[in-house]
């Protein structure tokens, strides 16, 4: 089998050599000959910024990079980095004036950041590398904490716990309920 692949490579290379314009072997023709496992291994070491570009090479690379197994492998090789930044979101008020909303980081997990508006109860999920932002539905108005969970199947759960801080209890917080938001990482 390996010998047949080598013969195909030689044939493709010799066909390209015989052309008058002396083109090199195209990446696409070589890509057909290399096993997917090799691409998987090479791409899993690249920084996310480069992976975003690689998704545009072909459908096979796009599917490979979006695959949950690949994402888990890539995350296992990624160094943990703590990043702090403030983001301003501009929106128009009813009278047309620009209102800037600042967000603060609540938690980080699996390459994603949960942020809360400093002046509102808006929450959002940010992929820091790709700069994609997903605004989350407004949680219960008395939300005390939002917790996040990510499992290897790619499912993300955000749990908001709400209650009344004013009620006298031994812990200073009386739990009234919780809401769970399920997201798929795709």
PDB file of C-alpha atoms in Angstrom:
ATOM      1  CA  UNK A   1       0.000   0.000   0.000  1.00  0.00           C
ATOM      2  CA  UNK A   2       2.792   2.440   0.927  1.00  0.00           C
ATOM      3  CA  UNK A   3       4.610   1.531  -2.277  1.00  0.00           C
ATOM      4  CA  UNK A   4       1.494   2.350  -4.329  1.00  0.00           C
ATOM      5  CA  UNK A   5       1.244   5.752  -2.661  1.00  0.00           C
ATOM      6  CA  UNK A   6       4.921   6.387  -3.451  1.00  0.00           C
ATOM      7  CA  UNK A   7       4.304   5.449  -7.095  1.00  0.00           C
ATOM      8  CA  UNK A   8       1.332   7.836  -7.268  1.00  0.00           C
ATOM      9  CA  UNK A   9       3.457  10.632  -5.806  1.00  0.00           C
ATOM     10  CA  UNK A  10       6.181   9.945  -8.388  1.00  0.00           C
ATOM     11  CA  UNK A  11       3.626   9.983 -11.184  1.00  0.00           C
ATOM     12  CA  UNK A  12       2.113  13.270 -10.018  1.00  0.00           C
ATOM     13  CA  UNK A  13       5.568  14.798  -9.611  1.00  0.00           C
ATOM     14  CA  UNK A  14       6.767  13.607 -13.021  1.00  0.00           C
ATOM     15  CA  UNK A  15       3.575  14.917 -14.651  1.00  0.00           C
ATOM     16  CA  UNK A  16       4.196  18.319 -13.127  1.00  0.00           C
ATOM     17  CA  UNK A  17       7.887  18.225 -14.109  1.00  0.00           C
ATOM     18  CA  UNK A  18       6.991  17.574 -17.716  1.00  0.00           C
ATOM     19  CA  UNK A  19       4.825  20.682 -17.943  1.00  0.00           C
ATOM     20  CA  UNK A  20       6.433  23.598 -19.697  1.00  0.00           C
ATOM     21  CA  UNK A  21       5.747  26.061 -16.876  1.00  0.00           C
ATOM     22  CA  UNK A  22       7.631  23.898 -14.286  1.00  0.00           C
ATOM     23  CA  UNK A  23       4.944  24.090 -11.582  1.00  0.00           C
ATOM     24  CA  UNK A  24       5.651  22.417  -8.246  1.00  0.00           C
ATOM     25  CA  UNK A  25       3.542  19.566  -6.947  1.00  0.00           C
ATOM     26  CA  UNK A  26       0.272  21.091  -5.809  1.00  0.00           C
ATOM     27  CA  UNK A  27      -0.609  20.823  -2.134  1.00  0.00           C
ATOM     28  CA  UNK A  28      -3.989  19.377  -3.065  1.00  0.00           C
ATOM     29  CA  UNK A  29      -2.464  16.475  -5.011  1.00  0.00           C
ATOM     30  CA  UNK A  30      -0.050  15.652  -2.196  1.00  0.00           C
ATOM     31  CA  UNK A  31      -2.877  16.036   0.348  1.00  0.00           C
ATOM     32  CA  UNK A  32      -4.718  13.174  -1.270  1.00  0.00           C
ATOM     33  CA  UNK A  33      -1.755  10.904  -0.621  1.00  0.00           C
ATOM     34  CA  UNK A  34      -1.015  11.689   3.024  1.00  0.00           C
ATOM     35  CA  UNK A  35      -3.113   9.939   5.669  1.00  0.00           C
ATOM     36  CA  UNK A  36      -5.551  12.053   7.642  1.00  0.00           C
ATOM     37  CA  UNK A  37      -3.738  11.081  10.858  1.00  0.00           C
ATOM     38  CA  UNK A  38      -0.640  12.987   9.734  1.00  0.00           C
ATOM     39  CA  UNK A  39      -2.648  16.151   9.089  1.00  0.00           C
ATOM     40  CA  UNK A  40      -4.413  15.640  12.420  1.00  0.00           C
ATOM     41  CA  UNK A  41      -1.085  15.464  14.247  1.00  0.00           C
ATOM     42  CA  UNK A  42       0.524  18.418  12.455  1.00  0.00           C
ATOM     43  CA  UNK A  43      -2.494  20.709  12.714  1.00  0.00           C
ATOM     44  CA  UNK A  44      -3.035  19.897  16.389  1.00  0.00           C
ATOM     45  CA  UNK A  45       0.254  21.657  17.210  1.00  0.00           C
ATOM     46  CA  UNK A  46      -0.613  24.909  15.420  1.00  0.00           C
ATOM     47  CA  UNK A  47      -1.803  28.032  17.231  1.00  0.00           C
ATOM     48  CA  UNK A  48      -5.530  28.697  16.906  1.00  0.00           C
ATOM     49  CA  UNK A  49      -4.904  31.805  14.810  1.00  0.00           C
ATOM     50  CA  UNK A  50      -3.286  29.616  12.140  1.00  0.00           C
ATOM     51  CA  UNK A  51      -5.970  26.935  12.451  1.00  0.00           C
ATOM     52  CA  UNK A  52      -8.628  29.493  11.561  1.00  0.00           C
ATOM     53  CA  UNK A  53      -6.767  30.124   8.307  1.00  0.00           C
ATOM     54  CA  UNK A  54      -6.256  26.396   7.679  1.00  0.00           C
ATOM     55  CA  UNK A  55     -10.022  25.849   7.812  1.00  0.00           C
ATOM     56  CA  UNK A  56     -10.173  27.637   4.445  1.00  0.00           C
ATOM     57  CA  UNK A  57      -7.748  25.265   2.677  1.00  0.00           C
ATOM     58  CA  UNK A  58     -10.292  22.565   1.848  1.00  0.00           C
ATOM     59  CA  UNK A  59     -13.435  20.873   3.136  1.00  0.00           C
ATOM     60  CA  UNK A  60     -11.470  17.983   4.647  1.00  0.00           C
ATOM     61  CA  UNK A  61      -9.301  20.321   6.744  1.00  0.00           C
ATOM     62  CA  UNK A  62     -12.366  22.311   7.790  1.00  0.00           C
ATOM     63  CA  UNK A  63     -14.116  19.137   8.972  1.00  0.00           C
ATOM     64  CA  UNK A  64     -10.957  17.920  10.708  1.00  0.00           C
ATOM     65  CA  UNK A  65     -10.432  21.196  12.617  1.00  0.00           C
ATOM     66  CA  UNK A  66     -14.121  21.349  13.633  1.00  0.00           C
ATOM     67  CA  UNK A  67     -14.106  17.716  14.824  1.00  0.00           C
ATOM     68  CA  UNK A  68     -14.562  17.332  18.604  1.00  0.00           C
ATOM     69  CA  UNK A  69     -11.719  14.824  18.866  1.00  0.00           C
ATOM     70  CA  UNK A  70      -9.396  17.325  17.219  1.00  0.00           C
ATOM     71  CA  UNK A  71     -10.585  20.156  19.495  1.00  0.00           C
ATOM     72  CA  UNK A  72      -9.950  18.048  22.605  1.00  0.00           C
ATOM     73  CA  UNK A  73      -6.478  17.085  21.330  1.00  0.00           C
ATOM     74  CA  UNK A  74      -5.650  20.715  20.513  1.00  0.00           C
ATOM     75  CA  UNK A  75      -6.873  21.946  23.911  1.00  0.00           C
ATOM     76  CA  UNK A  76      -4.721  19.321  25.652  1.00  0.00           C
ATOM     77  CA  UNK A  77      -1.656  20.810  23.946  1.00  0.00           C
ATOM     78  CA  UNK A  78      -2.539  24.430  24.589  1.00  0.00           C
ATOM     79  CA  UNK A  79      -0.764  26.259  27.380  1.00  0.00           C
ATOM     80  CA  UNK A  80      -2.969  27.900  29.973  1.00  0.00           C
ATOM     81  CA  UNK A  81      -2.822  31.667  29.602  1.00  0.00           C
ATOM     82  CA  UNK A  82      -4.452  34.189  31.870  1.00  0.00           C
ATOM     83  CA  UNK A  83      -5.672  37.206  29.974  1.00  0.00           C
ATOM     84  CA  UNK A  84      -7.334  40.286  31.350  1.00  0.00           C
ATOM     85  CA  UNK A  85      -8.948  42.848  29.128  1.00  0.00           C
ATOM     86  CA  UNK A  86     -11.884  45.170  29.135  1.00  0.00           C
ATOM     87  CA  UNK A  87     -14.119  45.354  26.138  1.00  0.00           C
ATOM     88  CA  UNK A  88     -16.392  48.193  25.209  1.00  0.00           C
ATOM     89  CA  UNK A  89     -19.512  47.527  23.219  1.00  0.00           C
ATOM     90  CA  UNK A  90     -21.125  50.535  21.653  1.00  0.00           C
ATOM     91  CA  UNK A  91     -24.857  50.645  21.163  1.00  0.00           C
ATOM     92  CA  UNK A  92     -27.348  53.391  20.492  1.00  0.00           C
ATOM     93  CA  UNK A  93     -29.658  54.636  23.201  1.00  0.00           C
ATOM     94  CA  UNK A  94     -33.298  55.494  22.434  1.00  0.00           C
ATOM     95  CA  UNK A  95     -32.394  59.117  21.724  1.00  0.00           C
ATOM     96  CA  UNK A  96     -29.500  58.114  19.426  1.00  0.00           C
ATOM     97  CA  UNK A  97     -26.587  58.690  21.814  1.00  0.00           C
ATOM     98  CA  UNK A  98     -23.837  56.092  21.929  1.00  0.00           C
ATOM     99  CA  UNK A  99     -23.776  53.993  25.084  1.00  0.00           C
ATOM    100  CA  UNK A 100     -20.635  51.995  25.874  1.00  0.00           C
ATOM    101  CA  UNK A 101     -20.982  48.766  27.832  1.00  0.00           C
ATOM    102  CA  UNK A 102     -17.946  47.357  29.621  1.00  0.00           C
ATOM    103  CA  UNK A 103     -17.635  43.666  30.428  1.00  0.00           C
ATOM    104  CA  UNK A 104     -15.644  41.853  33.076  1.00  0.00           C
ATOM    105  CA  UNK A 105     -14.401  38.274  32.986  1.00  0.00           C
ATOM    106  CA  UNK A 106     -16.383  35.904  35.186  1.00  0.00           C
ATOM    107  CA  UNK A 107     -14.713  32.605  34.246  1.00  0.00           C
ATOM    108  CA  UNK A 108     -12.573  30.943  31.597  1.00  0.00           C
ATOM    109  CA  UNK A 109     -12.775  27.350  30.364  1.00  0.00           C
ATOM    110  CA  UNK A 110     -11.943  25.355  27.238  1.00  0.00           C
ATOM    111  CA  UNK A 111     -10.673  28.440  25.412  1.00  0.00           C
ATOM    112  CA  UNK A 112     -13.888  30.356  26.112  1.00  0.00           C
ATOM    113  CA  UNK A 113     -14.543  33.311  28.394  1.00  0.00           C
ATOM    114  CA  UNK A 114     -17.791  34.062  30.242  1.00  0.00           C
ATOM    115  CA  UNK A 115     -18.215  37.836  30.650  1.00  0.00           C
ATOM    116  CA  UNK A 116     -20.761  39.955  32.521  1.00  0.00           C
ATOM    117  CA  UNK A 117     -21.733  43.532  31.773  1.00  0.00           C
ATOM    118  CA  UNK A 118     -20.452  45.918  34.434  1.00  0.00           C
ATOM    119  CA  UNK A 119     -23.549  48.104  34.332  1.00  0.00           C
ATOM    120  CA  UNK A 120     -26.152  45.560  33.252  1.00  0.00           C
ATOM    121  CA  UNK A 121     -27.053  41.931  33.757  1.00  0.00           C
ATOM    122  CA  UNK A 122     -25.967  40.994  30.214  1.00  0.00           C
ATOM    123  CA  UNK A 123     -23.783  37.913  29.866  1.00  0.00           C
ATOM    124  CA  UNK A 124     -21.838  36.736  26.864  1.00  0.00           C
ATOM    125  CA  UNK A 125     -19.524  33.933  25.840  1.00  0.00           C
ATOM    126  CA  UNK A 126     -16.363  34.968  23.975  1.00  0.00           C
ATOM    127  CA  UNK A 127     -13.903  32.891  22.009  1.00  0.00           C
ATOM    128  CA  UNK A 128     -10.840  35.016  22.659  1.00  0.00           C
ATOM    129  CA  UNK A 129      -8.851  33.643  19.728  1.00  0.00           C
ATOM    130  CA  UNK A 130     -11.453  33.975  16.991  1.00  0.00           C
ATOM    131  CA  UNK A 131     -13.138  37.009  18.616  1.00  0.00           C
ATOM    132  CA  UNK A 132     -16.538  35.354  18.159  1.00  0.00           C
ATOM    133  CA  UNK A 133     -19.069  36.539  20.731  1.00  0.00           C
ATOM    134  CA  UNK A 134     -22.335  34.868  21.690  1.00  0.00           C
ATOM    135  CA  UNK A 135     -24.725  36.967  23.765  1.00  0.00           C
ATOM    136  CA  UNK A 136     -26.541  34.766  26.249  1.00  0.00           C
ATOM    137  CA  UNK A 137     -30.204  35.026  27.188  1.00  0.00           C
ATOM    138  CA  UNK A 138     -30.755  37.249  30.212  1.00  0.00           C
ATOM    139  CA  UNK A 139     -30.615  35.181  33.400  1.00  0.00           C
ATOM    140  CA  UNK A 140     -33.024  35.527  36.305  1.00  0.00           C
ATOM    141  CA  UNK A 141     -32.768  39.048  37.746  1.00  0.00           C
ATOM    142  CA  UNK A 142     -31.498  37.881  41.156  1.00  0.00           C
ATOM    143  CA  UNK A 143     -28.666  35.760  39.730  1.00  0.00           C
ATOM    144  CA  UNK A 144     -25.949  35.249  42.293  1.00  0.00           C
ATOM    145  CA  UNK A 145     -23.447  33.191  40.310  1.00  0.00           C
ATOM    146  CA  UNK A 146     -22.961  31.691  36.868  1.00  0.00           C
ATOM    147  CA  UNK A 147     -20.956  28.489  36.726  1.00  0.00           C
ATOM    148  CA  UNK A 148     -19.648  26.766  33.609  1.00  0.00           C
ATOM    149  CA  UNK A 149     -18.964  23.142  32.718  1.00  0.00           C
ATOM    150  CA  UNK A 150     -17.397  21.692  29.567  1.00  0.00           C
ATOM    151  CA  UNK A 151     -17.152  17.997  28.796  1.00  0.00           C
ATOM    152  CA  UNK A 152     -15.182  16.093  26.164  1.00  0.00           C
ATOM    153  CA  UNK A 153     -18.222  15.631  23.939  1.00  0.00           C
ATOM    154  CA  UNK A 154     -18.187  19.393  23.319  1.00  0.00           C
ATOM    155  CA  UNK A 155     -21.252  20.211  25.370  1.00  0.00           C
ATOM    156  CA  UNK A 156     -21.129  23.414  27.404  1.00  0.00           C
ATOM    157  CA  UNK A 157     -23.425  24.016  30.365  1.00  0.00           C
ATOM    158  CA  UNK A 158     -23.841  27.394  31.998  1.00  0.00           C
ATOM    159  CA  UNK A 159     -25.708  27.318  35.292  1.00  0.00           C
ATOM    160  CA  UNK A 160     -27.097  30.469  36.875  1.00  0.00           C
ATOM    161  CA  UNK A 161     -28.026  30.257  40.541  1.00  0.00           C
ATOM    162  CA  UNK A 162     -30.444  32.841  41.844  1.00  0.00           C
ATOM    163  CA  UNK A 163     -31.906  33.726  45.177  1.00  0.00           C
ATOM    164  CA  UNK A 164     -32.299  36.466  47.726  1.00  0.00           C
ATOM    165  CA  UNK A 165     -29.224  37.869  49.477  1.00  0.00           C
ATOM    166  CA  UNK A 166     -31.349  39.878  51.907  1.00  0.00           C
ATOM    167  CA  UNK A 167     -32.959  36.878  53.598  1.00  0.00           C
ATOM    168  CA  UNK A 168     -31.271  36.001  56.881  1.00  0.00           C
ATOM    169  CA  UNK A 169     -29.655  32.608  56.547  1.00  0.00           C
ATOM    170  CA  UNK A 170     -26.506  31.034  57.895  1.00  0.00           C
ATOM    171  CA  UNK A 171     -24.740  31.520  54.550  1.00  0.00           C
ATOM    172  CA  UNK A 172     -26.140  34.980  53.764  1.00  0.00           C
ATOM    173  CA  UNK A 173     -27.918  33.732  50.636  1.00  0.00           C
ATOM    174  CA  UNK A 174     -31.239  31.931  50.254  1.00  0.00           C
ATOM    175  CA  UNK A 175     -31.347  29.747  47.142  1.00  0.00           C
ATOM    176  CA  UNK A 176     -34.560  30.128  45.171  1.00  0.00           C
ATOM    177  CA  UNK A 177     -33.639  28.221  42.032  1.00  0.00           C
ATOM    178  CA  UNK A 178     -31.317  27.783  39.091  1.00  0.00           C
ATOM    179  CA  UNK A 179     -31.341  27.847  35.297  1.00  0.00           C
ATOM    180  CA  UNK A 180     -29.251  25.680  32.970  1.00  0.00           C
ATOM    181  CA  UNK A 181     -28.258  26.771  29.463  1.00  0.00           C
ATOM    182  CA  UNK A 182     -26.937  23.977  27.224  1.00  0.00           C
ATOM    183  CA  UNK A 183     -24.714  24.942  24.297  1.00  0.00           C
ATOM    184  CA  UNK A 184     -22.951  22.893  21.661  1.00  0.00           C
ATOM    185  CA  UNK A 185     -19.395  23.980  20.839  1.00  0.00           C
ATOM    186  CA  UNK A 186     -19.907  23.671  17.079  1.00  0.00           C
TER     187      UNK A 186
END
